[in-house]
Coordinates of C-alpha atoms in Angstrom, one line a residue:
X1 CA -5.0 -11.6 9.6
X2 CA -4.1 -15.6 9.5
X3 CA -0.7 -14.6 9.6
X4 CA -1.0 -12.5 12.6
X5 CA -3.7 -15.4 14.4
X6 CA -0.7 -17.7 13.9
X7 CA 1.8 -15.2 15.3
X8 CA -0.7 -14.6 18.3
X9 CA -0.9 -18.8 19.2
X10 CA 3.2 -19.4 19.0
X11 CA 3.4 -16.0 21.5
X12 CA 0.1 -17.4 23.8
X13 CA 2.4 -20.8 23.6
X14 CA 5.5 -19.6 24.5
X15 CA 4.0 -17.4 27.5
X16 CA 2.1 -21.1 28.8
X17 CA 5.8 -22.6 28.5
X18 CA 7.6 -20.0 30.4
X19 CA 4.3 -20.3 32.9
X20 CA 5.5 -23.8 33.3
X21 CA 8.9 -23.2 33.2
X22 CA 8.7 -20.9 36.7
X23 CA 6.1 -23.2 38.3
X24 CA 8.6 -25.8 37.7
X25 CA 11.4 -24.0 39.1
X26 CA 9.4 -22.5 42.1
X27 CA 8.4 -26.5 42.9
X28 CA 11.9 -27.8 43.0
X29 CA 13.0 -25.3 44.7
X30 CA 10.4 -25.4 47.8
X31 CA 10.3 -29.3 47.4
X32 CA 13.8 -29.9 48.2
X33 CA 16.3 -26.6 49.2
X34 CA 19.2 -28.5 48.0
X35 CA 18.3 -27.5 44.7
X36 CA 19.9 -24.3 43.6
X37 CA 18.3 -22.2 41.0
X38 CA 20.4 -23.2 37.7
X39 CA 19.5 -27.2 39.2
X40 CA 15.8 -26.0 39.1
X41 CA 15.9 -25.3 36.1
X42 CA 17.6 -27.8 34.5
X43 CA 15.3 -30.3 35.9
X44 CA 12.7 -28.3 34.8
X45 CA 13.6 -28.5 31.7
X46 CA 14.6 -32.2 31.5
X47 CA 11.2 -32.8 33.0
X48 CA 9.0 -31.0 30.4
X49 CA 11.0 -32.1 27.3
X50 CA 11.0 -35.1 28.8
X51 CA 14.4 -36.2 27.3
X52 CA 15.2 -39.0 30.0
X53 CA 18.1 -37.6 31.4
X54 CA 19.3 -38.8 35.8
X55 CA 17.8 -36.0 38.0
X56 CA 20.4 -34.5 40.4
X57 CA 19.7 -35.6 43.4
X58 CA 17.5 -38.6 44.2
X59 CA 13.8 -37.7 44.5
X60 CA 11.7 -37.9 47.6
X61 CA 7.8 -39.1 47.4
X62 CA 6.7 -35.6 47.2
X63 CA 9.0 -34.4 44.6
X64 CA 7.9 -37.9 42.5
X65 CA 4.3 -36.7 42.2
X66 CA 5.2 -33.3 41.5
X67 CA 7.6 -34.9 38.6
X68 CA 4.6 -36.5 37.4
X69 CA 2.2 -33.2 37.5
X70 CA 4.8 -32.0 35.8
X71 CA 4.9 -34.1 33.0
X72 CA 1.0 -34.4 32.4
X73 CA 0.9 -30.6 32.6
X74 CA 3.1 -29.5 30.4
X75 CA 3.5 -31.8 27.7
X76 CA 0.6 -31.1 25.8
X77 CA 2.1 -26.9 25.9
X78 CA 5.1 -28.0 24.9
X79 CA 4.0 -30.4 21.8
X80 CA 2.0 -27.3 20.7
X81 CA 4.3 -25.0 21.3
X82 CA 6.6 -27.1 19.2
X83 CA 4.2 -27.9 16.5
X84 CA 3.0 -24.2 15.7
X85 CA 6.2 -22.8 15.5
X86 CA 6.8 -25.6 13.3
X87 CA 3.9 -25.0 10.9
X88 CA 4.7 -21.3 10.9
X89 CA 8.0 -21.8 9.5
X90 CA 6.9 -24.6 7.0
X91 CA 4.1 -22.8 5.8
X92 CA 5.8 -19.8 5.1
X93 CA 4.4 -17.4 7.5
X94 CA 7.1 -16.7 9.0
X95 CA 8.4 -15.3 6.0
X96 CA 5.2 -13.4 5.0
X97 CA 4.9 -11.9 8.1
X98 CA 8.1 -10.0 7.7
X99 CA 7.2 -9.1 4.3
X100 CA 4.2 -7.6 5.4
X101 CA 6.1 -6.0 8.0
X102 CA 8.5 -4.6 5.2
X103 CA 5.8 -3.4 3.4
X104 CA 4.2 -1.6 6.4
X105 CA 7.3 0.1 7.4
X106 CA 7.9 1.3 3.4
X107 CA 4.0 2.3 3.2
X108 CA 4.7 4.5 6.6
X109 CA 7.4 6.5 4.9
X110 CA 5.5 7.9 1.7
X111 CA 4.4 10.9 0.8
X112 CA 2.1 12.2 -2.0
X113 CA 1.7 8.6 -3.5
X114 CA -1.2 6.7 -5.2
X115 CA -3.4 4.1 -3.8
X116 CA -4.9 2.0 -6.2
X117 CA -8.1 0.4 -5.1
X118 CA -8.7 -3.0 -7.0
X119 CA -6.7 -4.8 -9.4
X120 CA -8.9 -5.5 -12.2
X121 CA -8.5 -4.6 -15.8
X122 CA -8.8 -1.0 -15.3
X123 CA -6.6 -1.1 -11.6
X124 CA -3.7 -3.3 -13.7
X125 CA -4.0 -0.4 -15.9
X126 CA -3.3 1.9 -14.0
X127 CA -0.5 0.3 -12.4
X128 CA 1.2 0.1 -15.2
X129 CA 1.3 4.1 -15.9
X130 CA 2.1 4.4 -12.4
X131 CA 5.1 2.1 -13.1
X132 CA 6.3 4.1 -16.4
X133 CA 6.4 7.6 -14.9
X134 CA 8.3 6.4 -11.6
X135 CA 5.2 7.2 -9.5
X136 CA 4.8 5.6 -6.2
X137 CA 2.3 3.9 -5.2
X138 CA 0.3 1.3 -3.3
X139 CA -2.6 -1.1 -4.1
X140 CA -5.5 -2.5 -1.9
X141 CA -6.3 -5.5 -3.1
X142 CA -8.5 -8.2 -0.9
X143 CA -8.6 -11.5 -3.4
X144 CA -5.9 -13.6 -3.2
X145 CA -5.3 -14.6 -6.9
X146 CA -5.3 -10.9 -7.6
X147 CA -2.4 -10.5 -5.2
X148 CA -0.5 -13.3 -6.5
X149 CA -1.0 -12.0 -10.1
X150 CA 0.3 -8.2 -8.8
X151 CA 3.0 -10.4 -7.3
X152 CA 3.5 -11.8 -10.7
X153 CA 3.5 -9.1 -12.8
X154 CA 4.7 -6.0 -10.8
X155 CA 7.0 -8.0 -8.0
X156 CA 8.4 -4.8 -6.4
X157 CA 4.6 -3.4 -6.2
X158 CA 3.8 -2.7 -2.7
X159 CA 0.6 -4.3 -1.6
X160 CA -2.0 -3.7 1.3
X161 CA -4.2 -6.7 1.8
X162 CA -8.0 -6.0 2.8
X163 CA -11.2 -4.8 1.7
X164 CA -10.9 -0.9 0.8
X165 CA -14.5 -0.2 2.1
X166 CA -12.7 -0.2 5.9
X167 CA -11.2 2.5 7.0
X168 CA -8.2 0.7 8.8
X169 CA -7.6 -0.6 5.2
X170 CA -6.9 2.8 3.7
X171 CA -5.3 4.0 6.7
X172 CA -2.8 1.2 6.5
X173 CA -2.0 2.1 2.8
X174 CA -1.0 5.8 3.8
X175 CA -4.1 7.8 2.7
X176 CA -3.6 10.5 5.3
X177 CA -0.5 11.3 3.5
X178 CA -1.8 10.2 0.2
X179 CA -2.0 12.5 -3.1
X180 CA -4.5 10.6 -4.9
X181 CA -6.9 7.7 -5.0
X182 CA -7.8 5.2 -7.9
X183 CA -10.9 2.8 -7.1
X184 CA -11.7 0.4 -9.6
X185 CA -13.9 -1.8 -7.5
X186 CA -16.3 -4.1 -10.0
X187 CA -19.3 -2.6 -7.8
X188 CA -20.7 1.2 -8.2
X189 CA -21.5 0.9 -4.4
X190 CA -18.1 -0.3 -2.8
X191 CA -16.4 2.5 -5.3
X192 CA -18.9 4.8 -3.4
X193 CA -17.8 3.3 -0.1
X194 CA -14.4 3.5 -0.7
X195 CA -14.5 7.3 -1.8
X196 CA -16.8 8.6 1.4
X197 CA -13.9 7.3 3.1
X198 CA -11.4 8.4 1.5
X199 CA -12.5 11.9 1.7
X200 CA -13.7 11.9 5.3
X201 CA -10.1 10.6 6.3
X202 CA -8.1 13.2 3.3
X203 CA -9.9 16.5 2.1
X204 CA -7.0 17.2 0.4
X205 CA -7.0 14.0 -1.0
X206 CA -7.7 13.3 -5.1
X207 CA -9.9 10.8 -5.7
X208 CA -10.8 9.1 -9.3
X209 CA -13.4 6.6 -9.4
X210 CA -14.6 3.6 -11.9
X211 CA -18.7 3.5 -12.2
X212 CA -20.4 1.4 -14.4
X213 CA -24.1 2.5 -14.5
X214 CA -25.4 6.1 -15.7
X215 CA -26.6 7.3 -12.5
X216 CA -23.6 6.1 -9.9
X217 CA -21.7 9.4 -12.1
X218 CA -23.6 12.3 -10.0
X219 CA -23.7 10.1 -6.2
X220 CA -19.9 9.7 -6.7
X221 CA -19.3 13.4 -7.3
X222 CA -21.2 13.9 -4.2
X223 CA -19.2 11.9 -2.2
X224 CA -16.6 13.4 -3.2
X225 CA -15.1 11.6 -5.8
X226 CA -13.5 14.8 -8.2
X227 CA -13.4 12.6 -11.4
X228 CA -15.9 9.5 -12.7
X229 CA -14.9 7.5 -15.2
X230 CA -17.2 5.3 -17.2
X231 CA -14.9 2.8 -19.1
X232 CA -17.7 1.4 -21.4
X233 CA -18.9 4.6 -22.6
X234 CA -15.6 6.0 -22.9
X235 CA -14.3 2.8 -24.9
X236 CA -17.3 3.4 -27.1
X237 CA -16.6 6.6 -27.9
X238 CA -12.6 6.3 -28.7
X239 CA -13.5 3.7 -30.9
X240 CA -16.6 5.6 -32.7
X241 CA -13.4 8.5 -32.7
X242 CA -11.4 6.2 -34.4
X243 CA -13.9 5.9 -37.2
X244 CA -14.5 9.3 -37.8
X245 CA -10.6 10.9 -37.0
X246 CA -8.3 8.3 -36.7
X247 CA -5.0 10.4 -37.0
X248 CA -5.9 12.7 -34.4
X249 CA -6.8 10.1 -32.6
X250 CA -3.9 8.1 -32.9
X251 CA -2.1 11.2 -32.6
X252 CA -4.1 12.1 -28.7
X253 CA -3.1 8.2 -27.9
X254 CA 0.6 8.4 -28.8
X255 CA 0.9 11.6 -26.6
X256 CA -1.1 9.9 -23.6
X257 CA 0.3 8.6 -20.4
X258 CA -0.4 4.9 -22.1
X259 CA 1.3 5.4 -25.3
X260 CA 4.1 7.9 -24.3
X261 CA 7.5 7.1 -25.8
X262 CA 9.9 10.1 -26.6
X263 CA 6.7 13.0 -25.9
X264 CA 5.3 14.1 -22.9
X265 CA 2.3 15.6 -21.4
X266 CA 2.5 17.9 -18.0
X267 CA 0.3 20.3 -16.0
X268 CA 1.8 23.0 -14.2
X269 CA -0.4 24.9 -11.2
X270 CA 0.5 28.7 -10.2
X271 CA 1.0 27.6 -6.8
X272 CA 4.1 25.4 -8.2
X273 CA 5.5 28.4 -9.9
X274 CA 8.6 30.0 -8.5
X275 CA 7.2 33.5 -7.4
X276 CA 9.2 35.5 -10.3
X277 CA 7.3 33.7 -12.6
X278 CA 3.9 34.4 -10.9
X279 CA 0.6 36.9 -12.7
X280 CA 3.1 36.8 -15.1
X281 CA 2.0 36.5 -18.9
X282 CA 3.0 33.6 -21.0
X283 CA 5.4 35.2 -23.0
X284 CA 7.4 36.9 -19.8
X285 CA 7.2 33.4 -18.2
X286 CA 9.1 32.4 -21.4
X287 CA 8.7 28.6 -21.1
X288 CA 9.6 27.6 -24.7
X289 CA 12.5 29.9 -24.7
X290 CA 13.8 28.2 -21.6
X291 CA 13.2 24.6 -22.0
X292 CA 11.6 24.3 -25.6
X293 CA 8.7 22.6 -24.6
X294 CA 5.2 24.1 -25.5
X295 CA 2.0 25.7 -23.5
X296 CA -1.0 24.0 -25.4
X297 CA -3.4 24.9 -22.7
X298 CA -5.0 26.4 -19.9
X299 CA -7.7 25.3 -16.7
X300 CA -8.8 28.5 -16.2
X301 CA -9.7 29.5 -12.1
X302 CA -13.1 29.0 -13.7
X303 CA -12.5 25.6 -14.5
X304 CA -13.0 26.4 -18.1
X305 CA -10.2 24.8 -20.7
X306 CA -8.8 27.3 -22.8
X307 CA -6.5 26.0 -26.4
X308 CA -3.3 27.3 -27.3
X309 CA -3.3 30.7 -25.1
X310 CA -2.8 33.9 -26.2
X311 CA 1.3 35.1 -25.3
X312 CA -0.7 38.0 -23.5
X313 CA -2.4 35.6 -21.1
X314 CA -1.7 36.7 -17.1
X315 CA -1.0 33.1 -15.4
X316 CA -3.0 34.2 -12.0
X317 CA -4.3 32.3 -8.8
X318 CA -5.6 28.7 -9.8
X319 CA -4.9 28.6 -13.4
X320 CA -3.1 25.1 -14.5
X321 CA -0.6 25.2 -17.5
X322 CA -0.4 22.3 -19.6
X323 CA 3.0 21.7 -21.3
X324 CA 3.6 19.7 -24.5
X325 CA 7.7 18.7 -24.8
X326 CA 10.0 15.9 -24.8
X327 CA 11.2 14.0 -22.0
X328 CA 14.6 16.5 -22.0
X329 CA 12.4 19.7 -22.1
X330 CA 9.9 18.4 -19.3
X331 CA 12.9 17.3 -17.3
X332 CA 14.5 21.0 -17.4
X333 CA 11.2 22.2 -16.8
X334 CA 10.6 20.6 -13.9
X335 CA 14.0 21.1 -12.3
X336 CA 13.1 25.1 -13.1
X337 CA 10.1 25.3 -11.6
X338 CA 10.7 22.4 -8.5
X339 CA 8.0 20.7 -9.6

């Protein structure tokens, strides 16, 4: 917004100048007919800038004063005019102007990225995932420090500057063609803000929220949010995990989007399936045999999680898949089912 304020007073200057400028032009002109227009306006312009140089012809009393009116008038536009453009340059807004242009014009063109609301500990977080699976997406961030430590860390992030409780915010950072939305907002209410929004603006839209008190879990659901997470209860209870099954454990971490190396973890929906491999059973469908990676799961239409499938199991309407395989088996099964 100071960039753009800035932008608005060297445009308001330059208008006043041109102002001048014809007023100046317009006065020679009526004052004394022997000036032709390209003479107006160079002693216009001589007169404003007030450089010193002879005037053209010699000046009668009444083109003296208006000299003078001249002068008086426009000096204090043109000083400034002269200074902000000055300052904008200097300070760098020129050059963060552009870049927030830039990052405008790149926001505009996405489709079914990620908008990351906050960049604390849990938003950094998620960034970094983001940044290992090649997903796009954009932050919201409105402290400054925050943005200079994004700009720090992740210097090709793209980055929308405000407070995500407006509208205009998340509408800026592509949310009507947005697949999901992260809020990590320190306070329980803005998160609730921020999703209300979000889903007022994107039904389609899937939206994961931070909370930090027991009872912002069910209002957040209300609103719309389709997962809570509680990182201080969850931390507790990976760690109490740890204790009691550390391998599996350890084992769950390494296969995780954080701790991903050579495995990899992906859900498959029917609606991505081609439509030969549709109420299909497992076995027909034949994923293993085709790319050697592994059905471990199911989300049943239900919503109900179903482990290790039986081969006889009819992949219908709603059901999500989820594949177990390395990076080469995920790759060739997502280039044979588009996804």
């Amino acid at each position: 917004m100071r960039n753009f304020s800035r932008f608005r007073n060297i445009i308001i200057s330059f208008l006043f100048l041109a102002l001048v400028l014809i007023i100046g032009v317009i006065g020679f002109m009526i004052l004394d007919p022997s000036y032709t227009l390209l003479e107006a306006v160079y002693m216009t312009i001589i007169t404003i800038t007030t450089v010193g140089f002879r005037e053209i012809y010699e000046p009668t009393q009444g083109t003296m004063i208006f000299i003078s009116l001249l002068i008086i008038t426009s000096f204090g536009t043109f000083a400034y005019a002269v200074s902000a453009i000055s300052a904008y340059v200097i300070d760098g807004e020129f050059r963060a102007y552009f870049k927030e242009y830039k990052v405008k014009s790149e926001v505009s063109k996405l489709k079914n990225h990620v908008i990351i609301c906050g960049y604390g500990r849990n938003g950094s977080q998620a960034v970094t995932v983001m940044e290992k699976h090649n997903q796009s997406f954009v932050i919201v961030e409105n402290d400054s420090l925050a943005i200079e430590d994004i700009k720090k860390h992740s210097p090709e992030a793209l980055i929308v500057s405000g407070d995500a409780t407006h509208d205009e915010i998340l509408i800026e950072a592509g949310i009507e063609n947005a697949n999901s939305l992260i809020t990590t907002l320190p306070s329980d209410s803005n998160n609730l803000f921020v999703v209300l929004s979000a889903r007022s603006i994107n039904k389609k839209l899937k939206i994961i929220s931070r909370a930090s008190e027991d009872n912002s879990d069910k209002k957040l659901r209300i609103a719309g949010a389709n997962n809570v997470i509680m990182p201080d209860k969850i931390g507790g209870a990976h760690m109490a995990s740890l204790v009691m099954k550390p391998d599996i454990i350890e084992f769950i971490d390494y296969i995780s989007a954080q701790e991903q190396i050579d495995i990899n973890l992906e859900e498959i929906s029917f609606d991505e399936l081609p439509s030969k491999f549709k109420n299909k059973t497992i076995t027909e469908i034949g994923i293993r045999q085709l790319t050697g990676a592994n059905i471990i799961g199911l989300k049943g239409s239900n919503g109900d999680f179903v482990i290790n499938p039986k081969p006889n199991t009819i992949i219908t309407s709603k059901i999500k898949m989820f594949v177990l395989g390395t990076p080469d088996q995920i790759k060739k099964l997502k280039e044979l089912f588009h996804v």
